[in-house]
Coordinates of C-alpha atoms in Angstrom, one line a residue:
M989 CA -28.1 -5.5 73.1
A990 CA -29.9 -3.9 76.6
F991 CA -30.9 -6.5 79.3
S992 CA -33.0 -6.4 81.9
A993 CA -32.2 -6.6 85.6
D994 CA -34.2 -10.1 85.5
E995 CA -32.3 -11.2 82.0
L996 CA -29.3 -10.5 84.3
R997 CA -30.4 -12.1 86.4
V998 CA -31.0 -15.2 84.9
L999 CA -28.0 -14.8 82.8
R1000 CA -25.6 -14.5 85.3
R1001 CA -27.2 -17.7 87.2
A1002 CA -26.7 -19.6 83.4
L1003 CA -23.3 -19.1 83.8
A1004 CA -22.6 -19.8 86.7
I1005 CA -24.2 -23.1 85.6
A1006 CA -22.5 -23.5 82.7
L1007 CA -18.6 -23.2 84.7
H1008 CA -20.3 -25.8 87.8
P1009 CA -23.0 -27.8 86.3
M1010 CA -25.4 -28.8 89.4
P1011 CA -29.0 -29.9 88.2
L1012 CA -31.4 -27.3 88.1
P1013 CA -35.3 -26.7 88.9
D1014 CA -37.8 -26.6 86.2
E1015 CA -38.4 -22.5 86.8
D1016 CA -34.9 -22.1 86.0
V1017 CA -34.7 -23.9 82.8
Q1018 CA -37.9 -21.9 81.8
D1019 CA -36.2 -18.5 82.7
C1020 CA -32.9 -19.2 80.5
L1021 CA -35.3 -21.2 77.5
R1022 CA -37.5 -17.1 78.0
L1023 CA -34.0 -15.3 78.1
A1024 CA -32.7 -17.7 74.9
D1025 CA -36.3 -16.5 72.7
A1026 CA -35.7 -12.8 73.9
V1027 CA -32.0 -12.9 73.2
D1028 CA -33.4 -15.0 69.5
E1029 CA -36.3 -11.9 68.9
A1030 CA -33.6 -9.8 69.6
V1031 CA -31.1 -10.4 66.7
G1032 CA -34.3 -11.3 64.3
E1033 CA -35.0 -7.4 65.5
A1034 CA -31.4 -6.7 64.1
G1035 CA -31.6 -8.1 61.2
R1036 CA -34.9 -6.6 60.1
L1037 CA -33.6 -3.4 60.7
R1038 CA -30.0 -3.7 58.6
T1039 CA -32.1 -4.9 56.0
F1040 CA -34.4 -1.8 56.0
L1041 CA -31.5 0.4 56.7
L1042 CA -29.4 -0.9 53.8
A1043 CA -32.9 -0.9 51.9
D1044 CA -33.0 3.0 52.6
L1045 CA -29.6 3.6 51.5
V1046 CA -30.3 2.1 48.0
R1047 CA -32.9 4.4 48.3
Y1048 CA -30.9 7.3 48.5
R1049 CA -27.9 6.5 46.3
N1050 CA -30.8 6.0 43.6
A1051 CA -31.7 10.0 44.8
L1052 CA -28.3 11.4 44.3
P1053 CA -27.1 14.0 44.2
G1054 CA -30.3 15.4 45.7
S1055 CA -30.0 13.6 48.4
V1056 CA -26.3 14.1 49.3
S1057 CA -26.3 14.3 52.6
G1058 CA -28.3 11.5 54.1
Y1059 CA -27.0 8.8 51.7
L1060 CA -23.7 10.3 53.3
E1061 CA -24.9 9.9 56.8
L1062 CA -26.6 6.5 55.8
L1063 CA -23.5 4.9 54.5
Q1064 CA -21.4 5.7 57.8
D1065 CA -24.0 3.9 59.6
A1066 CA -24.0 1.0 57.3
L1067 CA -20.4 0.9 57.1
A1068 CA -20.4 1.3 61.3
G1069 CA -22.8 -1.9 61.0
G1070 CA -20.6 -4.0 58.9
Y1071 CA -21.2 -3.1 55.6
D1072 CA -19.3 -4.1 52.3
P1073 CA -19.5 -1.7 49.8
G1074 CA -20.6 -2.6 46.4
P1075 CA -19.3 -1.0 43.2
D1076 CA -22.6 1.3 42.7
D1077 CA -21.6 2.9 46.3
L1078 CA -18.5 3.3 44.8
A1079 CA -19.4 4.8 41.6
A1080 CA -21.7 7.5 43.9
L1081 CA -18.6 8.4 46.3
R1082 CA -16.5 9.0 42.6
A1083 CA -19.2 11.2 41.6
L1084 CA -19.2 13.4 45.4
R1085 CA -15.7 13.5 45.5
H1086 CA -15.8 17.1 45.6
R1087 CA -17.0 17.5 48.9
P1088 CA -14.6 16.5 51.9
V1089 CA -17.0 13.8 53.5
A1090 CA -17.5 12.1 50.3
A1091 CA -13.7 12.1 49.9
A1092 CA -13.0 10.7 53.3
L1093 CA -15.5 7.7 52.4
L1094 CA -14.6 7.0 49.3
E1095 CA -10.9 6.3 50.6
R1096 CA -12.3 4.1 53.4
C1097 CA -14.5 2.7 50.9
Q1098 CA -11.9 1.3 48.3
V1099 CA -10.3 0.2 50.9
L1100 CA -13.2 -2.0 52.2
A1101 CA -13.6 -3.4 48.9
E1102 CA -10.5 -4.5 48.0
R1103 CA -10.1 -6.1 51.5
S1104 CA -13.6 -7.8 49.8
V1105 CA -12.6 -8.9 47.0
R1106 CA -8.8 -9.9 48.4
A1107 CA -10.7 -11.9 51.2
R1108 CA -12.9 -14.0 48.3
L1109 CA -9.5 -14.4 45.9
A1110 CA -8.3 -15.7 48.9
G1111 CA -11.3 -18.2 49.6
R1112 CA -11.8 -17.0 52.9
A1113 CA -15.5 -16.6 53.8
V1114 CA -16.6 -12.9 54.1
P1115 CA -18.6 -11.6 56.9
V1116 CA -22.5 -12.3 56.1
Q1117 CA -24.5 -9.2 55.6
A1118 CA -27.0 -10.7 57.4
P1119 CA -26.8 -12.3 60.7
A1120 CA -27.0 -16.3 60.4
P1121 CA -30.3 -17.5 62.8
R1122 CA -28.7 -19.3 66.2
S1123 CA -30.5 -23.0 66.9
R1124 CA -32.1 -22.9 69.6
L1125 CA -31.5 -24.0 72.8
L1126 CA -32.3 -27.2 74.0
A1127 CA -30.6 -28.5 77.1
L1128 CA -28.3 -26.9 79.4
P1129 CA -25.7 -28.2 81.0
G1130 CA -26.8 -30.0 84.4
G1131 CA -30.5 -29.5 83.0
R1132 CA -33.1 -31.2 81.5
A1133 CA -33.6 -31.1 77.6
A1134 CA -36.4 -30.0 76.0
D1135 CA -38.2 -32.8 74.7
A1136 CA -41.2 -30.4 72.7
E1137 CA -41.2 -27.3 71.6
P1138 CA -43.2 -24.6 74.1
E1139 CA -46.5 -24.2 73.2
R1140 CA -46.9 -20.9 71.5
P1141 CA -50.1 -19.1 71.1
K1142 CA -52.0 -19.3 67.7
T1143 CA -51.8 -16.8 65.5
P1144 CA -55.5 -16.4 64.1
A1145 CA -56.1 -17.4 60.2
E1146 CA -56.4 -14.3 57.8
P1147 CA -59.6 -13.5 56.8
A1148 CA -60.6 -14.5 53.3
R1149 CA -60.7 -11.4 51.3
P1150 CA -64.5 -11.2 49.4
T1151 CA -64.0 -11.7 45.2
R1152 CA -66.3 -9.8 42.9
P1153 CA -68.5 -11.5 40.7
A1154 CA -66.6 -12.6 37.1
G1155 CA -67.8 -10.4 34.7
R1156 CA -68.2 -7.5 37.0
P1157 CA -65.4 -4.1 36.2
A1158 CA -63.8 -2.9 39.1
P1159 CA -65.5 0.1 40.3
K1160 CA -63.2 3.2 39.1
P1161 CA -61.8 5.4 42.0
S1162 CA -64.6 8.5 41.2
E1163 CA -67.1 5.9 41.5
V1164 CA -66.2 4.7 45.4
F1165 CA -65.1 8.5 45.9
P1166 CA -67.1 11.0 44.6
P1167 CA -65.3 14.0 44.2
R1168 CA -66.1 16.8 46.6
R1169 CA -68.6 19.6 46.2
R1170 CA -67.3 23.1 47.3
P1171 CA -69.5 25.2 49.2
V1172 CA -71.7 27.7 47.3
P1173 CA -70.8 31.1 49.1
P1174 CA -74.3 32.8 50.9
P1175 CA -75.3 35.6 48.3
Q1176 CA -74.1 39.6 49.6
Q1177 CA -77.2 41.6 50.4
R1178 CA -76.3 45.2 48.2
A1179 CA -77.8 47.9 50.9
A1180 CA -79.9 50.3 49.3
G1181 CA -78.4 53.9 49.6

């Protein structure tokens, strides 16, 4: 996660206020709330990206053996992001263990899977796959409490889709998009000779 210069300035002020509480002007409180919203948005975006990458990993795993290099690369990225390999991943890696990269990943995934099983059996919580939602920042030490949610622009309602009259069948694609006619080349003229 990267912060802009303005966001770093707000973050520094918020940390200084947390260490030495003092009353805040309304402008500083609003800056802190905007920064909290930006962090929430970044965390949500990271969760969506993680969900997409894990779905991509499943697609590549299902397309094995044709997608070996892509699958191994995605699995390495997922493991770096805290992914807990499942039985499907272990089975896929066992089938690919003749490749050096797959063999190394299989060893790593077996260690991670064993650690995860031991943690579950011991009753400890295993790291959550998706980030947990963070509660909204409502008050700052030394600042004023936000009584109400800030007004957000309202999104327009989705327009109603037109419905077909009952009894009328849906048109066929050939009726909606008629076939293209190939242009007829002009006839070649023969020279009298």
